[in-house]
mmCIF file of C-alpha atoms in Angstrom:
data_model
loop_
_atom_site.group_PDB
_atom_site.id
_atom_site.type_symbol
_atom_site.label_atom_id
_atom_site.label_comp_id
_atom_site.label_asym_id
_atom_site.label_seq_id
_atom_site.Cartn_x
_atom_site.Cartn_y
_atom_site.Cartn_z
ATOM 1 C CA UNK K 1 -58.292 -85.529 -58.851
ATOM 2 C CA UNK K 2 -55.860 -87.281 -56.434
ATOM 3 C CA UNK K 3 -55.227 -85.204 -53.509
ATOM 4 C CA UNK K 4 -51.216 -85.284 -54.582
ATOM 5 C CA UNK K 5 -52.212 -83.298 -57.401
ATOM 6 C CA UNK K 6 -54.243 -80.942 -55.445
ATOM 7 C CA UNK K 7 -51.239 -80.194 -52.998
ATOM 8 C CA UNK K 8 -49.048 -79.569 -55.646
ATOM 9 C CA UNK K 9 -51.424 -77.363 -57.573
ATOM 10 C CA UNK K 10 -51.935 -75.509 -54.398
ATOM 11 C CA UNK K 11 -47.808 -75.501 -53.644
ATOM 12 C CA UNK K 12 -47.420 -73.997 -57.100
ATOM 13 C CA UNK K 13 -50.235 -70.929 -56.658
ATOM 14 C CA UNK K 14 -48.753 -70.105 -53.210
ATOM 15 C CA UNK K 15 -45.463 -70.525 -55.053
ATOM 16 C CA UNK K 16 -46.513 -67.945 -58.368
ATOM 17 C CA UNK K 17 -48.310 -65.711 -55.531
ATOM 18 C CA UNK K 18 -44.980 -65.430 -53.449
ATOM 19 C CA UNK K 19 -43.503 -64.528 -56.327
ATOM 20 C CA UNK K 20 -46.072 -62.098 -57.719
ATOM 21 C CA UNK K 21 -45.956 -60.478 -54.296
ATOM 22 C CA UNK K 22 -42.089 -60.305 -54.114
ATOM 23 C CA UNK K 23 -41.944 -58.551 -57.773
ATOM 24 C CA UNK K 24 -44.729 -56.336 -56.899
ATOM 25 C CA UNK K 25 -42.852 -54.995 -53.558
ATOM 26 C CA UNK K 26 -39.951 -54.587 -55.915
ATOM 27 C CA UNK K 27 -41.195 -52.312 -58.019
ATOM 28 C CA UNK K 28 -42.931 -50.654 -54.952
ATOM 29 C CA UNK K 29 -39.026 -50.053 -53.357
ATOM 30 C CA UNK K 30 -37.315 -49.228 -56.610
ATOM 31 C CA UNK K 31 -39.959 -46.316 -57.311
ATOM 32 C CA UNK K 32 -40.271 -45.044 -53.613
ATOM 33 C CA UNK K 33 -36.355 -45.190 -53.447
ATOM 34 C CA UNK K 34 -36.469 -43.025 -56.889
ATOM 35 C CA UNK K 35 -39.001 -40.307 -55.589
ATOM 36 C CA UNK K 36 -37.461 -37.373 -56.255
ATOM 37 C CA UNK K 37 -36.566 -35.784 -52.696
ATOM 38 C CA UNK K 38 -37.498 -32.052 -52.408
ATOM 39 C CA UNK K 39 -34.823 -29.468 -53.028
ATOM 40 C CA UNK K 40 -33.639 -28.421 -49.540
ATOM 41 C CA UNK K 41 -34.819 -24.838 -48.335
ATOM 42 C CA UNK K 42 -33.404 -22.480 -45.809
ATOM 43 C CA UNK K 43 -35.563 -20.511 -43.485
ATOM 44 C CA UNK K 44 -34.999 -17.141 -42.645
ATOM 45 C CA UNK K 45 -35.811 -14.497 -39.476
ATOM 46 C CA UNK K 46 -35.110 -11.391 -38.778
ATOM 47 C CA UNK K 47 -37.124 -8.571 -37.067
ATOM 48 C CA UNK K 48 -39.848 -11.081 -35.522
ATOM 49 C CA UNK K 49 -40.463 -12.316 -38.759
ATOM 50 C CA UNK K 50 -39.685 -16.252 -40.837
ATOM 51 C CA UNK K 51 -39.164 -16.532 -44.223
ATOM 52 C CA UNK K 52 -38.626 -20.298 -46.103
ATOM 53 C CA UNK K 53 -36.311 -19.671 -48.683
ATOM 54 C CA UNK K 54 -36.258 -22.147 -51.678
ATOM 55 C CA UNK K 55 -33.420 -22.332 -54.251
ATOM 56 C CA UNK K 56 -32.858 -20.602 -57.048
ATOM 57 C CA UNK K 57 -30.551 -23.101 -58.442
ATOM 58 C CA UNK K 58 -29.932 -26.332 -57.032
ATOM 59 C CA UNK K 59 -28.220 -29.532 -58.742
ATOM 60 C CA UNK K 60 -27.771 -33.175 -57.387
ATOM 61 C CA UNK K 61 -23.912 -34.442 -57.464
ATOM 62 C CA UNK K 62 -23.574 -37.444 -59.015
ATOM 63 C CA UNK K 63 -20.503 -39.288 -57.666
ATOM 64 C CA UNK K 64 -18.510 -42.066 -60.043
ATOM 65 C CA UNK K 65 -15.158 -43.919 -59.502
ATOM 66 C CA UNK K 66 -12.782 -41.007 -60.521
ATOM 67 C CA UNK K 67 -15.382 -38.014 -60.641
ATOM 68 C CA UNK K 68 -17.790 -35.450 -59.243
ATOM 69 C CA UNK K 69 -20.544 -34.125 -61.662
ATOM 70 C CA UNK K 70 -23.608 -32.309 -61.517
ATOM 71 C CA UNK K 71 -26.996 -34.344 -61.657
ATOM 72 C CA UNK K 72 -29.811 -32.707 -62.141
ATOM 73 C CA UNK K 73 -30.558 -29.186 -61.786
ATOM 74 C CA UNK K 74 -33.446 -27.444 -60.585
ATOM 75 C CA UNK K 75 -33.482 -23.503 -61.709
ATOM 76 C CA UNK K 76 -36.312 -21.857 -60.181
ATOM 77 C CA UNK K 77 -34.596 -18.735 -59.818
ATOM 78 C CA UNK K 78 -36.812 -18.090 -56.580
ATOM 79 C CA UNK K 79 -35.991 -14.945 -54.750
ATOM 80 C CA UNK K 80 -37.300 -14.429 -51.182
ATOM 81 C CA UNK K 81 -38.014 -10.836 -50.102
ATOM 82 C CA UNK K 82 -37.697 -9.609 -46.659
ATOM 83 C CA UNK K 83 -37.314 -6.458 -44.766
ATOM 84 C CA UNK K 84 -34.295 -5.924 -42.401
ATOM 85 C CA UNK K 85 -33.488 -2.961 -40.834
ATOM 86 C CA UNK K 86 -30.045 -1.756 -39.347
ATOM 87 C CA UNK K 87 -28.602 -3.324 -36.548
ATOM 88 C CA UNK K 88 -30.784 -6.334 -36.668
ATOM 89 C CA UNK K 89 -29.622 -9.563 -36.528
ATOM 90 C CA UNK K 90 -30.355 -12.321 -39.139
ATOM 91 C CA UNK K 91 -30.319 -15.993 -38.707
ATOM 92 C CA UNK K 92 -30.445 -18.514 -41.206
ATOM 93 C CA UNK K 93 -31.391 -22.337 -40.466
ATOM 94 C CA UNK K 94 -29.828 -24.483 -42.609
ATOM 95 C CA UNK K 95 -30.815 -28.090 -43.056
ATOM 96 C CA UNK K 96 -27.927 -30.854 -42.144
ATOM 97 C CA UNK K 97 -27.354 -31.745 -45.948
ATOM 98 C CA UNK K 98 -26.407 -27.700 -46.284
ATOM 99 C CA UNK K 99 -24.602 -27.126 -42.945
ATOM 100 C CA UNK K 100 -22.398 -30.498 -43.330
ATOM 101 C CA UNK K 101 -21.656 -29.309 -46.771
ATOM 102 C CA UNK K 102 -18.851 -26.602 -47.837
ATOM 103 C CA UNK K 103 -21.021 -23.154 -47.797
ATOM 104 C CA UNK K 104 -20.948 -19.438 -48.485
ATOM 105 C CA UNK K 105 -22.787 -16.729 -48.190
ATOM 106 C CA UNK K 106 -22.354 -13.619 -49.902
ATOM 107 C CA UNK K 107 -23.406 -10.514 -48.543
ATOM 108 C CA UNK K 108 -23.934 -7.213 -50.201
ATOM 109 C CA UNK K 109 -24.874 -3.844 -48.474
ATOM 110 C CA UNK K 110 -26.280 -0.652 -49.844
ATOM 111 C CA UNK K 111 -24.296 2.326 -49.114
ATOM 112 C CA UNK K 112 -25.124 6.290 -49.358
ATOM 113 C CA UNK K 113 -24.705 7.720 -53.239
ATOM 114 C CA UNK K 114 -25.748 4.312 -55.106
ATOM 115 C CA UNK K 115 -22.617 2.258 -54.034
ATOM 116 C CA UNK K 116 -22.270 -1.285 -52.634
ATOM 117 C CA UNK K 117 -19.928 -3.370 -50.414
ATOM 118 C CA UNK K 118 -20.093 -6.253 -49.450
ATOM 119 C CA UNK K 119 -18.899 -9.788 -46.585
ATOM 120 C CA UNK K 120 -18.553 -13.188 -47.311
ATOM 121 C CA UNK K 121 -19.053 -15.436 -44.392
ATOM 122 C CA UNK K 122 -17.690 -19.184 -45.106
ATOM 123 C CA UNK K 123 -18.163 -22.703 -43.623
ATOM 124 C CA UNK K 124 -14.538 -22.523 -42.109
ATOM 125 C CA UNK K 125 -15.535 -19.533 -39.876
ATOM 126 C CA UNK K 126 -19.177 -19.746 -39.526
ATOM 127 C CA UNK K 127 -18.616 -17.458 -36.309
ATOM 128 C CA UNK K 128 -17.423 -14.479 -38.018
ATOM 129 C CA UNK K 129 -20.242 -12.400 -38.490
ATOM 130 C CA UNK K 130 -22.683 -13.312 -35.450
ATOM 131 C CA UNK K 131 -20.672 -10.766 -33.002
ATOM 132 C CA UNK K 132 -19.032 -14.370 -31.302
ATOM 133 C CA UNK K 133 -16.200 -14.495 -33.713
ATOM 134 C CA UNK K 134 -13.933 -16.511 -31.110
ATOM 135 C CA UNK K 135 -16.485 -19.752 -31.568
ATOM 136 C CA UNK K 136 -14.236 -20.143 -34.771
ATOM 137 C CA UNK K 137 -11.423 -20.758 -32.931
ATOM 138 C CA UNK K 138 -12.114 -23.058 -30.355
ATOM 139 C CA UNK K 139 -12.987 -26.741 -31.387
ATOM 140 C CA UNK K 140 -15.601 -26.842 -29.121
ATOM 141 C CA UNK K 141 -18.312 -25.226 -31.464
ATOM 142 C CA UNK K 142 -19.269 -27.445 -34.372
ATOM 143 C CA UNK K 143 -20.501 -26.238 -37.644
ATOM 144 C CA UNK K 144 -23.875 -24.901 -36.722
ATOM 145 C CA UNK K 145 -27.449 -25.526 -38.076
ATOM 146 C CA UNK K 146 -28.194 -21.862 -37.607
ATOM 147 C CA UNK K 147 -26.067 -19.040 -38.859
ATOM 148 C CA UNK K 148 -26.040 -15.543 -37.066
ATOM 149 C CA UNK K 149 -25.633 -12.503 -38.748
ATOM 150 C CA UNK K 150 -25.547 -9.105 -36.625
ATOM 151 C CA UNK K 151 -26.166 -6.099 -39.657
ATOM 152 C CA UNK K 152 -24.465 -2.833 -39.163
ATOM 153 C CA UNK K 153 -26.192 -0.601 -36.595
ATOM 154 C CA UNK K 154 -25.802 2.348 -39.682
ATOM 155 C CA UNK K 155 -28.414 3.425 -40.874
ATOM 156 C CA UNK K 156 -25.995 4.063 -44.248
ATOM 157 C CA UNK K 157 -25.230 0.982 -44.719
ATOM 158 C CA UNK K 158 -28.909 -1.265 -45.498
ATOM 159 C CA UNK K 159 -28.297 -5.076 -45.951
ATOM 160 C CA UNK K 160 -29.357 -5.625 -49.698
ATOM 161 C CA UNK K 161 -28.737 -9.325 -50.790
ATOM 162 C CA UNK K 162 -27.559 -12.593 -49.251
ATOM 163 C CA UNK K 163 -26.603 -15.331 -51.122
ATOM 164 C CA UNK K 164 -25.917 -18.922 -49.785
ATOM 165 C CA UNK K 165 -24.241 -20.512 -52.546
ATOM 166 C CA UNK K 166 -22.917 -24.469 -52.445
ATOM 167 C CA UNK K 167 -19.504 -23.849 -54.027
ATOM 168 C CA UNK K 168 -17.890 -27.559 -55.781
ATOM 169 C CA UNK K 169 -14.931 -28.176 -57.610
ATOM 170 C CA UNK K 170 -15.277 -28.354 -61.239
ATOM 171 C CA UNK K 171 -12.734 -29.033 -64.289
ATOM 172 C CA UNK K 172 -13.773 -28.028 -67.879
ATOM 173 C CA UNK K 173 -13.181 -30.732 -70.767
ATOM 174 C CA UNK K 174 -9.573 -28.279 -71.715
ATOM 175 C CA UNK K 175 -8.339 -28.890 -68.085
ATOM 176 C CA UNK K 176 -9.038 -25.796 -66.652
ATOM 177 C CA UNK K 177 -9.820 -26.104 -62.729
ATOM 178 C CA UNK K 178 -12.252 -23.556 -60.904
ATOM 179 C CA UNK K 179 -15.540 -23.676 -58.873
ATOM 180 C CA UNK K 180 -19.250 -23.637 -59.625
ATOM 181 C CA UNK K 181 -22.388 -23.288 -57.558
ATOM 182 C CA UNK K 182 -24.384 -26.239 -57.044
ATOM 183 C CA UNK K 183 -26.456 -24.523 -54.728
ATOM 184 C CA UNK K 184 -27.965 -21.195 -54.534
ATOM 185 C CA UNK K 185 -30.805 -19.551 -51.949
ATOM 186 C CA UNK K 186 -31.493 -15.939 -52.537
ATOM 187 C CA UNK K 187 -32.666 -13.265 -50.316
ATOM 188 C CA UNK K 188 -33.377 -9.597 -51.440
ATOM 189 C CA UNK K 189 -34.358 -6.746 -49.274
ATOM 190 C CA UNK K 190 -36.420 -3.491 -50.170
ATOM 191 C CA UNK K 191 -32.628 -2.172 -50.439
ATOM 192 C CA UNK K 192 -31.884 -4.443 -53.158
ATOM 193 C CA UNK K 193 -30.610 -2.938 -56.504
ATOM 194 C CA UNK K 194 -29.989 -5.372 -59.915
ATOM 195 C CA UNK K 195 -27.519 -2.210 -61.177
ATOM 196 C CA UNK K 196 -25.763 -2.181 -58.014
ATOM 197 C CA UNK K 197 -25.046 -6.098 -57.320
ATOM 198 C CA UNK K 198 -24.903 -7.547 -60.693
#
């Protein structure tokens, strides 16, 4: 065999291998790119103790020229339980992707003869609630990663349920415009009553 056909022999394996390695790292990126990410959890504390909360609903937006829709949804329906007593405080750390997004949390409270109110704490005024309401109104704070929540110092009224919900925009195929949860983390307390906060 001339040694002109033995370079070019040689020129074409390295050529096929280049390629075999390029497809291979290919498939390698398109697969790792498509891993499906966790769903993102909050953690909880209160009264020297953590708690990670995982959702109990969460759905990937899928974003097109003209629209917004929902992906795919995850519906665990995970509740986390944890004790809090009056007058502590709460704080929930929320990861970036939740803290950068439009949030709220709904809060419900147990009250004396089998009766329930509630707060909602939003994005806009993430302040409200954590007994520093004036952060809201000074453009100095940014949206935090941790949310503060100071409970009533009653021992009448018992923190129940908070929700953090991921409210979007949604329109219904007749036109109709409203807002559905994406998102929601759920945390019950010993206080917590289905008949109550249904």
């Amino acid at each position: 065999m001339s040694q002109t056909k033995t370079r070019t022999i040689v020129a074409l394996s390295g050529v096929a291998l280049l390629v075999f390695v390029a497809a291979v790292a290919a498939v390698v990126t398109i697969a790792v790119r498509d891993t499906n990410k966790p769903d993102p959890e909050i953690t909880a504390y209160a009264h020297g103790k953590s708690v990670s909360v995982s959702p109990f609903l969460y759905c990937d937006l899928e974003v097109s020229k003209d629209r917004l829709s929902m992906g795919k949804c995850d519906s665990t329906q995970d509740i986390s339980d944890m004790d809090i007593p009056p007058g502590s405080t709460v704080q929930l750390s929320l990861p970036k992707e939740i803290a950068d997004a439009p949030w709220e949390i709904l809060i419900g409270y147990r009250l004396p003869n089998n009766k329930a109110n509630g707060d909602i704490l939003t994005s806009q005024k993430p302040w409200r609630l954590s007994g520093k309401p004036e952060r809201d109104e000074d453009p100095g704070w940014a949206k935090p990663l941790t949310v503060t929540i100071k409970t009533p110092a009653n021992e009448h009224v018992r923190l129940a349920i908070m929700e953090l919900h991921l409210p979007v925009p949604a329109q219904d195929e007749n036109g109709n415009q409203g807002v559905i949860n994406r998102g929601i983390w759920a945390i019950h307390t010993p206080e917590f009553d289905p008949a109550l906060f249904s």
